[in-house]
Short mmCIF file of C-alpha atoms and ligand atoms in Angstrom, two decimals:
data_model
loop_
_atom_site.label_atom_id
_atom_site.label_comp_id
_atom_site.label_asym_id
_atom_site.label_seq_id
_atom_site.Cartn_x
_atom_site.Cartn_y
_atom_site.Cartn_z
CA MET A 258 26.46 6.75 -17.90
CA SER A 259 25.78 4.18 -20.57
CA GLN A 260 24.73 5.47 -23.98
CA PHE A 261 22.19 2.65 -24.12
CA LYS A 262 18.68 3.18 -22.87
CA PRO A 263 17.24 0.33 -20.83
CA ARG A 264 15.56 -2.22 -23.09
CA VAL A 265 14.46 -5.75 -22.26
CA PHE A 266 14.61 -8.70 -24.66
CA SER A 267 13.85 -12.35 -24.03
CA GLY A 268 12.48 -15.42 -25.79
CA MET A 269 11.26 -19.00 -25.52
CA GLN A 270 11.36 -21.88 -27.94
CA PRO A 271 8.15 -23.20 -29.48
CA THR A 272 9.02 -26.84 -28.94
CA GLY A 273 5.96 -28.34 -27.30
CA ASN A 274 4.24 -26.83 -24.31
CA LEU A 275 5.54 -24.23 -21.94
CA HIS A 276 5.86 -25.44 -18.35
CA LEU A 277 6.08 -24.14 -14.82
CA GLY A 278 9.86 -23.68 -15.09
CA ASN A 279 9.46 -21.34 -18.06
CA TYR A 280 6.74 -19.48 -16.22
CA LEU A 281 8.43 -19.03 -12.84
CA GLY A 282 12.02 -18.79 -14.08
CA ALA A 283 11.39 -16.25 -16.80
CA MET A 284 7.87 -15.22 -17.65
CA LEU A 285 6.88 -13.79 -14.26
CA ASN A 286 9.80 -11.39 -14.58
CA TRP A 287 8.85 -10.59 -18.18
CA VAL A 288 5.39 -9.58 -17.04
CA ARG A 289 6.74 -7.49 -14.16
CA MET A 290 9.30 -5.69 -16.30
CA GLN A 291 6.59 -4.41 -18.63
CA ALA A 292 5.73 -1.82 -15.99
CA SER A 293 9.23 -0.35 -15.84
CA HIS A 294 10.92 -1.05 -19.19
CA GLU A 295 10.54 -1.11 -22.92
CA THR A 296 10.03 -4.85 -23.47
CA ILE A 297 10.48 -7.13 -26.48
CA TYR A 298 9.42 -10.79 -26.25
CA CYS A 299 10.11 -13.26 -28.98
CA VAL A 300 8.98 -16.76 -29.91
CA VAL A 301 12.32 -18.18 -31.05
CA ASP A 302 11.22 -20.48 -33.86
CA MET A 303 14.70 -20.41 -35.47
CA HIS A 304 16.16 -21.84 -32.28
CA ALA A 305 13.48 -24.55 -32.22
CA ILE A 306 14.69 -26.10 -35.48
CA THR A 307 18.25 -26.58 -34.18
CA GLN A 308 17.21 -29.89 -32.64
CA ALA A 309 16.19 -33.09 -34.39
CA MET A 310 12.86 -32.83 -36.21
CA SER A 311 11.52 -35.50 -33.90
CA VAL A 312 11.92 -32.98 -31.05
CA TRP A 313 10.15 -30.01 -32.64
CA GLY A 314 7.71 -32.13 -34.58
CA GLY A 315 7.96 -30.87 -38.17
CA PRO A 316 6.48 -27.89 -40.06
CA LYS A 317 2.85 -28.23 -38.98
CA GLU A 318 3.69 -28.70 -35.31
CA LEU A 319 6.18 -25.81 -35.36
CA ASN A 320 3.59 -23.51 -36.86
CA THR A 321 0.99 -24.49 -34.27
CA ALA A 322 3.47 -24.36 -31.38
CA THR A 323 4.57 -20.85 -32.40
CA ARG A 324 0.97 -19.63 -32.20
CA ASN A 325 0.40 -21.51 -28.95
CA VAL A 326 3.46 -19.99 -27.31
CA ALA A 327 2.43 -16.51 -28.44
CA ALA A 328 -1.00 -17.13 -26.90
CA ALA A 329 0.67 -18.43 -23.73
CA TYR A 330 2.72 -15.22 -23.44
CA MET A 331 -0.45 -13.16 -23.63
CA ALA A 332 -2.42 -15.45 -21.33
CA ALA A 333 0.36 -15.17 -18.75
CA GLY A 334 0.16 -11.39 -18.82
CA ILE A 335 2.23 -10.07 -21.72
CA ASN A 336 0.27 -7.18 -23.15
CA PRO A 337 0.99 -6.95 -26.90
CA LYS A 338 0.30 -3.22 -26.90
CA ARG A 339 2.83 -2.55 -24.18
CA SER A 340 5.39 -5.12 -25.29
CA ILE A 341 6.55 -6.12 -28.73
CA LEU A 342 5.56 -9.77 -29.23
CA PHE A 343 6.74 -11.52 -32.38
CA ASN A 344 8.31 -14.64 -33.84
CA GLN A 345 12.01 -14.54 -34.58
CA SER A 346 11.97 -15.85 -38.17
CA GLN A 347 9.86 -12.89 -39.34
CA VAL A 348 12.70 -10.47 -38.65
CA ALA A 349 15.57 -11.27 -41.01
CA GLU A 350 18.02 -9.12 -39.05
CA HIS A 351 18.44 -11.93 -36.49
CA GLY A 352 20.00 -14.21 -39.10
CA GLU A 353 21.98 -11.39 -40.67
CA LEU A 354 23.63 -10.34 -37.43
CA THR A 355 24.28 -13.97 -36.54
CA TRP A 356 26.59 -14.25 -39.54
CA ILE A 357 28.65 -11.26 -38.43
CA PHE A 358 28.80 -12.66 -34.90
CA ASN A 359 29.82 -16.09 -36.24
CA CYS A 360 32.96 -14.38 -37.43
CA VAL A 361 33.50 -12.68 -34.04
CA ALA A 362 32.81 -15.63 -31.71
CA ARG A 363 35.61 -18.18 -31.28
CA LEU A 364 35.30 -21.94 -31.58
CA GLY A 365 36.86 -22.28 -28.14
CA TRP A 366 34.02 -20.23 -26.62
CA LEU A 367 31.34 -22.41 -28.17
CA ASN A 368 33.17 -25.58 -27.21
CA ARG A 369 32.63 -24.65 -23.56
CA MET A 370 28.83 -24.39 -23.82
CA THR A 371 27.34 -26.96 -21.47
CA GLN A 372 23.88 -26.84 -23.01
CA PHE A 373 25.25 -27.93 -26.38
CA LYS A 374 26.98 -30.86 -24.72
CA GLU A 375 23.77 -31.84 -22.92
CA LYS A 376 21.56 -31.50 -25.98
CA ALA A 377 23.96 -33.12 -28.43
CA GLY A 378 24.53 -36.02 -26.04
CA LYS A 379 26.85 -38.81 -27.06
CA ASP A 380 26.15 -38.51 -30.77
CA ARG A 381 27.86 -35.13 -31.21
CA GLU A 382 28.86 -35.73 -34.82
CA ASN A 383 25.20 -35.99 -35.69
CA ALA A 384 24.10 -32.73 -34.01
CA SER A 385 23.13 -29.90 -36.36
CA VAL A 386 25.51 -27.02 -36.99
CA GLY A 387 22.60 -24.83 -35.85
CA LEU A 388 22.58 -26.46 -32.42
CA TYR A 389 26.27 -25.63 -32.05
CA ASP A 390 25.65 -22.07 -33.21
CA TYR A 391 22.56 -21.64 -31.03
CA PRO A 392 24.20 -19.23 -28.52
CA VAL A 393 25.48 -16.99 -31.33
CA LEU A 394 21.96 -16.62 -32.72
CA MET A 395 20.84 -15.87 -29.18
CA ALA A 396 23.43 -13.08 -28.91
CA ALA A 397 22.17 -11.67 -32.22
CA ASP A 398 18.57 -11.78 -30.92
CA ILE A 399 19.57 -9.63 -27.99
CA LEU A 400 22.08 -7.28 -29.58
CA ALA A 401 20.03 -6.55 -32.72
CA TYR A 402 17.88 -4.49 -30.34
CA HIS A 403 20.71 -3.11 -28.21
CA ALA A 404 18.90 -4.81 -25.34
CA THR A 405 20.42 -4.06 -21.96
CA HIS A 406 18.50 -6.55 -19.77
CA VAL A 407 17.58 -10.16 -20.42
CA PRO A 408 15.27 -11.92 -17.96
CA VAL A 409 15.87 -15.70 -18.06
CA GLY A 410 16.15 -18.78 -15.85
CA GLU A 411 19.48 -19.82 -14.39
CA ASP A 412 20.23 -22.32 -17.18
CA GLN A 413 20.78 -19.43 -19.62
CA LYS A 414 23.56 -17.78 -17.63
CA GLN A 415 26.40 -19.21 -19.69
CA HIS A 416 24.73 -18.18 -22.96
CA LEU A 417 24.39 -14.63 -21.68
CA GLU A 418 28.05 -14.55 -20.73
CA LEU A 419 28.83 -15.51 -24.30
CA CYS A 420 26.60 -12.68 -25.50
CA ARG A 421 28.66 -10.26 -23.40
CA ASP A 422 31.91 -11.72 -24.77
CA ILE A 423 30.69 -11.27 -28.33
CA ALA A 424 29.67 -7.65 -27.69
CA ILE A 425 33.01 -6.88 -26.04
CA LYS A 426 35.04 -8.50 -28.83
CA PHE A 427 33.04 -6.79 -31.58
CA ASN A 428 33.49 -3.42 -29.87
CA ASN A 429 37.23 -4.04 -29.37
CA ASP A 430 37.92 -5.47 -32.83
CA PHE A 431 36.27 -2.54 -34.57
CA GLY A 432 37.21 0.15 -32.05
CA VAL A 433 33.62 1.14 -31.33
CA ASP A 434 31.25 1.28 -28.38
CA PHE A 435 28.38 -0.03 -30.44
CA PHE A 436 26.92 -3.05 -28.64
CA PRO A 437 25.83 -2.88 -24.99
CA ILE A 438 27.18 -5.31 -22.41
CA THR A 439 23.89 -6.96 -21.55
CA GLU A 440 22.87 -7.76 -17.96
CA PRO A 441 21.20 -11.08 -17.25
CA VAL A 442 18.15 -10.75 -14.99
CA ILE A 443 17.95 -14.03 -13.07
CA MET A 444 15.63 -13.13 -10.27
CA GLY A 445 13.13 -14.58 -7.79
CA PRO A 446 12.78 -17.70 -5.66
CA ALA A 447 12.44 -20.14 -8.62
CA THR A 448 15.21 -19.42 -11.12
CA ARG A 449 15.78 -23.17 -11.48
CA VAL A 450 12.59 -25.19 -11.13
CA MET A 451 13.30 -28.90 -10.73
CA SER A 452 11.43 -31.99 -11.90
CA LEU A 453 8.53 -33.03 -9.67
CA ARG A 454 9.81 -36.62 -9.90
CA ASP A 455 13.49 -35.98 -9.20
CA GLY A 456 14.68 -32.89 -7.36
CA THR A 457 18.16 -33.14 -8.87
CA LYS A 458 16.93 -32.76 -12.47
CA LYS A 459 15.72 -29.56 -14.10
CA MET A 460 12.03 -29.42 -15.03
CA SER A 461 12.09 -29.70 -18.79
CA LYS A 462 9.99 -30.28 -21.89
CA SER A 463 12.13 -33.22 -22.86
CA ASP A 464 11.54 -35.31 -19.73
CA PRO A 465 9.62 -38.40 -20.87
CA SER A 466 7.46 -38.36 -17.73
CA ASP A 467 4.61 -35.85 -17.96
CA LEU A 468 4.30 -36.11 -14.16
CA SER A 469 7.71 -34.42 -13.89
CA ARG A 470 6.35 -31.08 -15.00
CA ILE A 471 3.28 -28.86 -14.90
CA ASN A 472 2.40 -27.65 -18.39
CA LEU A 473 0.74 -24.29 -18.76
CA THR A 474 -2.00 -26.10 -20.69
CA ASP A 475 -2.75 -28.61 -17.90
CA SER A 476 -6.27 -28.74 -16.48
CA ALA A 477 -6.94 -27.82 -12.85
CA ASP A 478 -7.31 -31.53 -12.03
CA ASP A 479 -3.99 -32.43 -13.62
CA ILE A 480 -2.17 -29.61 -11.85
CA ALA A 481 -3.51 -30.70 -8.45
CA LYS A 482 -2.76 -34.36 -9.18
CA LYS A 483 0.83 -33.66 -10.22
CA ILE A 484 1.53 -31.60 -7.10
CA ARG A 485 0.01 -34.23 -4.82
CA LYS A 486 2.07 -36.94 -6.53
CA ALA A 487 5.28 -34.89 -6.45
CA LYS A 488 8.16 -36.80 -4.91
CA THR A 489 9.08 -35.82 -1.34
CA ASP A 490 11.09 -37.38 1.45
CA ALA A 491 9.74 -38.75 4.71
CA ASP A 492 10.40 -35.68 6.87
CA GLY A 493 8.04 -32.79 7.61
CA LEU A 494 8.64 -29.24 6.46
CA PRO A 495 11.42 -27.39 8.37
CA SER A 496 10.94 -23.85 9.63
CA ASP A 497 14.15 -22.46 8.15
CA ARG A 498 16.29 -22.72 5.01
CA GLU A 499 19.01 -24.77 6.69
CA GLY A 500 16.48 -27.53 7.22
CA LEU A 501 16.10 -27.78 3.43
CA GLU A 502 19.73 -28.62 2.82
CA GLY A 503 20.17 -31.99 1.13
CA ARG A 504 16.41 -32.14 0.46
CA PRO A 505 16.13 -31.05 -3.18
CA GLU A 506 12.48 -32.06 -3.63
CA ALA A 507 11.29 -30.16 -0.57
CA ASP A 508 13.46 -27.18 -1.51
CA ASN A 509 11.94 -27.16 -4.99
CA LEU A 510 8.33 -27.21 -3.77
CA VAL A 511 9.02 -24.39 -1.31
CA GLY A 512 10.57 -22.35 -4.12
CA ILE A 513 7.55 -22.97 -6.34
CA TYR A 514 5.17 -21.91 -3.59
CA ALA A 515 7.20 -18.76 -2.90
CA ALA A 516 7.32 -17.77 -6.58
CA LEU A 517 3.61 -18.37 -7.13
CA ALA A 518 2.62 -16.52 -3.97
CA GLY A 519 5.06 -13.64 -4.52
CA MET A 520 6.76 -14.44 -1.19
CA GLU A 521 10.28 -15.21 -0.03
CA ALA A 522 11.10 -18.86 0.73
CA ASP A 523 11.79 -17.88 4.37
CA ALA A 524 8.27 -16.55 4.75
CA VAL A 525 6.83 -19.77 3.29
CA LEU A 526 8.80 -21.83 5.80
CA LYS A 527 7.66 -19.58 8.63
CA GLN A 528 4.06 -20.17 7.61
CA PHE A 529 4.21 -23.93 6.98
CA GLY A 530 7.34 -25.10 8.85
CA GLY A 531 6.82 -27.73 11.52
CA GLY A 532 3.62 -28.94 9.87
CA GLN A 533 2.97 -32.07 7.86
CA PHE A 534 4.20 -32.21 4.31
CA SER A 535 0.80 -33.29 3.07
CA SER A 536 -0.92 -30.13 4.28
CA PHE A 537 1.76 -28.00 2.60
CA LYS A 538 1.20 -29.96 -0.62
CA ASN A 539 -2.53 -29.35 -0.42
CA ALA A 540 -1.92 -25.62 -0.03
CA LEU A 541 0.54 -25.71 -2.94
CA ALA A 542 -1.94 -27.60 -5.12
CA ASP A 543 -4.65 -25.00 -4.39
CA LEU A 544 -2.30 -22.10 -5.06
CA SER A 545 -1.00 -23.67 -8.29
CA VAL A 546 -4.52 -24.25 -9.58
CA ALA A 547 -5.56 -20.70 -8.65
CA LYS A 548 -2.57 -19.16 -10.45
CA LEU A 549 -2.11 -21.49 -13.42
CA ALA A 550 -5.49 -22.86 -14.43
CA PRO A 551 -6.75 -19.44 -15.65
CA ILE A 552 -3.73 -19.24 -18.00
CA ALA A 553 -4.87 -22.35 -19.91
CA VAL A 554 -8.41 -21.02 -20.09
CA GLU A 555 -7.24 -17.67 -21.47
CA MET A 556 -4.88 -19.40 -23.91
CA ASN A 557 -7.77 -21.41 -25.34
CA ARG A 558 -9.88 -18.29 -25.62
CA LEU A 559 -7.13 -16.52 -27.57
CA LEU A 560 -6.45 -19.51 -29.81
CA ALA A 561 -10.10 -19.70 -30.78
CA ASP A 562 -9.32 -16.64 -32.91
CA PRO A 563 -6.17 -17.58 -34.88
CA GLY A 564 -6.42 -14.39 -36.92
CA TYR A 565 -5.96 -12.34 -33.76
CA VAL A 566 -2.82 -14.21 -32.67
CA GLU A 567 -1.37 -13.98 -36.16
CA GLY A 568 -2.16 -10.26 -36.27
CA VAL A 569 -0.30 -9.73 -32.99
CA LEU A 570 2.77 -11.57 -34.33
CA ASN A 571 2.76 -9.65 -37.62
CA ASP A 572 2.35 -6.30 -35.91
CA GLY A 573 5.08 -7.25 -33.41
CA ALA A 574 7.42 -8.26 -36.25
CA ASN A 575 6.94 -4.89 -37.96
CA ARG A 576 7.68 -3.03 -34.74
CA ALA A 577 10.68 -5.27 -33.99
CA ARG A 578 12.10 -4.79 -37.49
CA ALA A 579 11.82 -1.03 -37.15
CA ILE A 580 14.21 -1.22 -34.18
CA ALA A 581 16.57 -3.93 -35.43
CA ALA A 582 17.00 -2.79 -39.05
CA PRO A 583 18.95 0.44 -38.39
CA ILE A 584 21.08 -1.25 -35.71
CA VAL A 585 22.05 -4.16 -37.96
CA LYS A 586 22.62 -1.79 -40.89
CA GLU A 587 25.03 0.19 -38.73
CA ALA A 588 26.80 -3.04 -37.71
CA ARG A 589 27.28 -3.87 -41.40
CA LYS A 590 28.78 -0.42 -41.98
CA ILE A 591 31.11 -0.86 -39.02
CA VAL A 592 32.33 -4.17 -40.47
CA GLY A 593 33.06 -2.46 -43.77
CA PHE A 594 30.34 -3.98 -45.92
CA VAL A 595 29.12 -1.71 -48.70
CA VAL A 596 25.70 -0.69 -47.49
CA GLY A 597 23.23 0.67 -50.02
P1 TYM B 83 13.83 -22.15 -23.57
O1 TYM B 83 12.64 -22.18 -24.41
O2 TYM B 83 14.60 -23.41 -23.35
O3 TYM B 83 13.48 -21.59 -22.14
C1 TYM B 83 12.73 -20.40 -21.99
C2 TYM B 83 13.00 -19.75 -20.64
O4 TYM B 83 12.58 -20.59 -19.57
C3 TYM B 83 13.64 -20.74 -18.64
N1 TYM B 83 13.56 -22.08 -18.06
C4 TYM B 83 13.58 -22.34 -16.74
N2 TYM B 83 13.65 -21.53 -15.68
C5 TYM B 83 13.62 -22.10 -14.45
N3 TYM B 83 13.51 -23.45 -14.25
C6 TYM B 83 13.44 -24.30 -15.29
N4 TYM B 83 13.31 -25.61 -15.09
C7 TYM B 83 13.47 -23.75 -16.62
N5 TYM B 83 13.41 -24.29 -17.87
C8 TYM B 83 13.47 -23.25 -18.73
C9 TYM B 83 14.91 -20.54 -19.46
O5 TYM B 83 15.98 -20.17 -18.64
C10 TYM B 83 14.48 -19.45 -20.40
O6 TYM B 83 14.60 -18.19 -19.79
N6 TYM B 83 17.88 -20.05 -25.20
C11 TYM B 83 16.62 -19.59 -24.65
C12 TYM B 83 15.74 -18.92 -25.69
C13 TYM B 83 16.32 -17.68 -26.28
C14 TYM B 83 16.58 -16.46 -25.62
C15 TYM B 83 17.09 -15.58 -26.62
C16 TYM B 83 16.44 -16.04 -24.32
C17 TYM B 83 16.67 -17.51 -27.58
N7 TYM B 83 17.12 -16.24 -27.76
C18 TYM B 83 17.47 -14.27 -26.30
C19 TYM B 83 16.82 -14.73 -24.01
C20 TYM B 83 17.33 -13.87 -24.98
C21 TYM B 83 15.95 -20.76 -23.96
O7 TYM B 83 16.47 -21.38 -23.13
O8 TYM B 83 14.73 -21.07 -24.28
#
């Protein structure tokens, strides 16, 4: 039996709007896990500033986006009484533990991170040191709480493997069983939501085409329009999974329907297979509007009272700190730092 009690931690970056990929790949599981676990959800503002300022927009935009993302969490179903909801930079232990982990993680491990390569692009020399160190901060986020489960989309798998490697090496180097070996929770029919314009590309905030993604702040009309305009091929919908092979756009839309409806992809194909693609798209547009439009409405309601959102983040930060502080203090002792 593990000495660690089950505890969930996850986070999202406040760079621009959240989109359907964030919602289906991660947030639906966050909401579900509230019923069975102790849950901690973070707005990772320190991760946001690892990219060029033109990406995160500067101080004013970061501040607004942090509040917006916190409101989006709540609008999507995160209950701030049940879960701890806070922004990363308010809890200094994240940065503190990152430094210790910087001295545990190896350059070779970070050199393998595909997301760094993608984000840095060709101009690697000009990427920030923070972008390179991003996965180490992520490991500190998780391990400062001794979190055992981390619900994320598929694109975070490699970062979570690094988190496990850091925990294992720390425990081995210091001869302790102090950090848990965290389990990724990559679950459901839409762990990798693709662009609505190109089924081979991940849906992402950075895609220049707004038609490629559904933002959680989109109006009902925009949501329906984007689904109807989503790229598809000329064939109808098949009645089984094999029929989706080599058809990334169709596969993606079926996955989105399944995740929104709480069904398996097979059941969706049973229901719609053999029919025209356009009637499936109409059903998907209706379902998307029914599930997503209320989130934007609730977000706006919450944001109308900025004091409330700020209060939630401050209260969450106090509760988060109460958990992280003794764990990080113990880590400092283990390292041999003189701890007052
Ligand atoms: P971020 O903000 O890039 O993404 C937030 C979450 O959304 C998921 N996601 C997707 N899932 C399915 N399909 C997509 N197209 C898609 N796009 C994004 C991501 O997998 C993620 O779960 N590095 C993290 C933030 C982070 C974190 C942490 C997560 C910082 N510290 C500690 C867990 C634990 C990230 O990708 O954020």
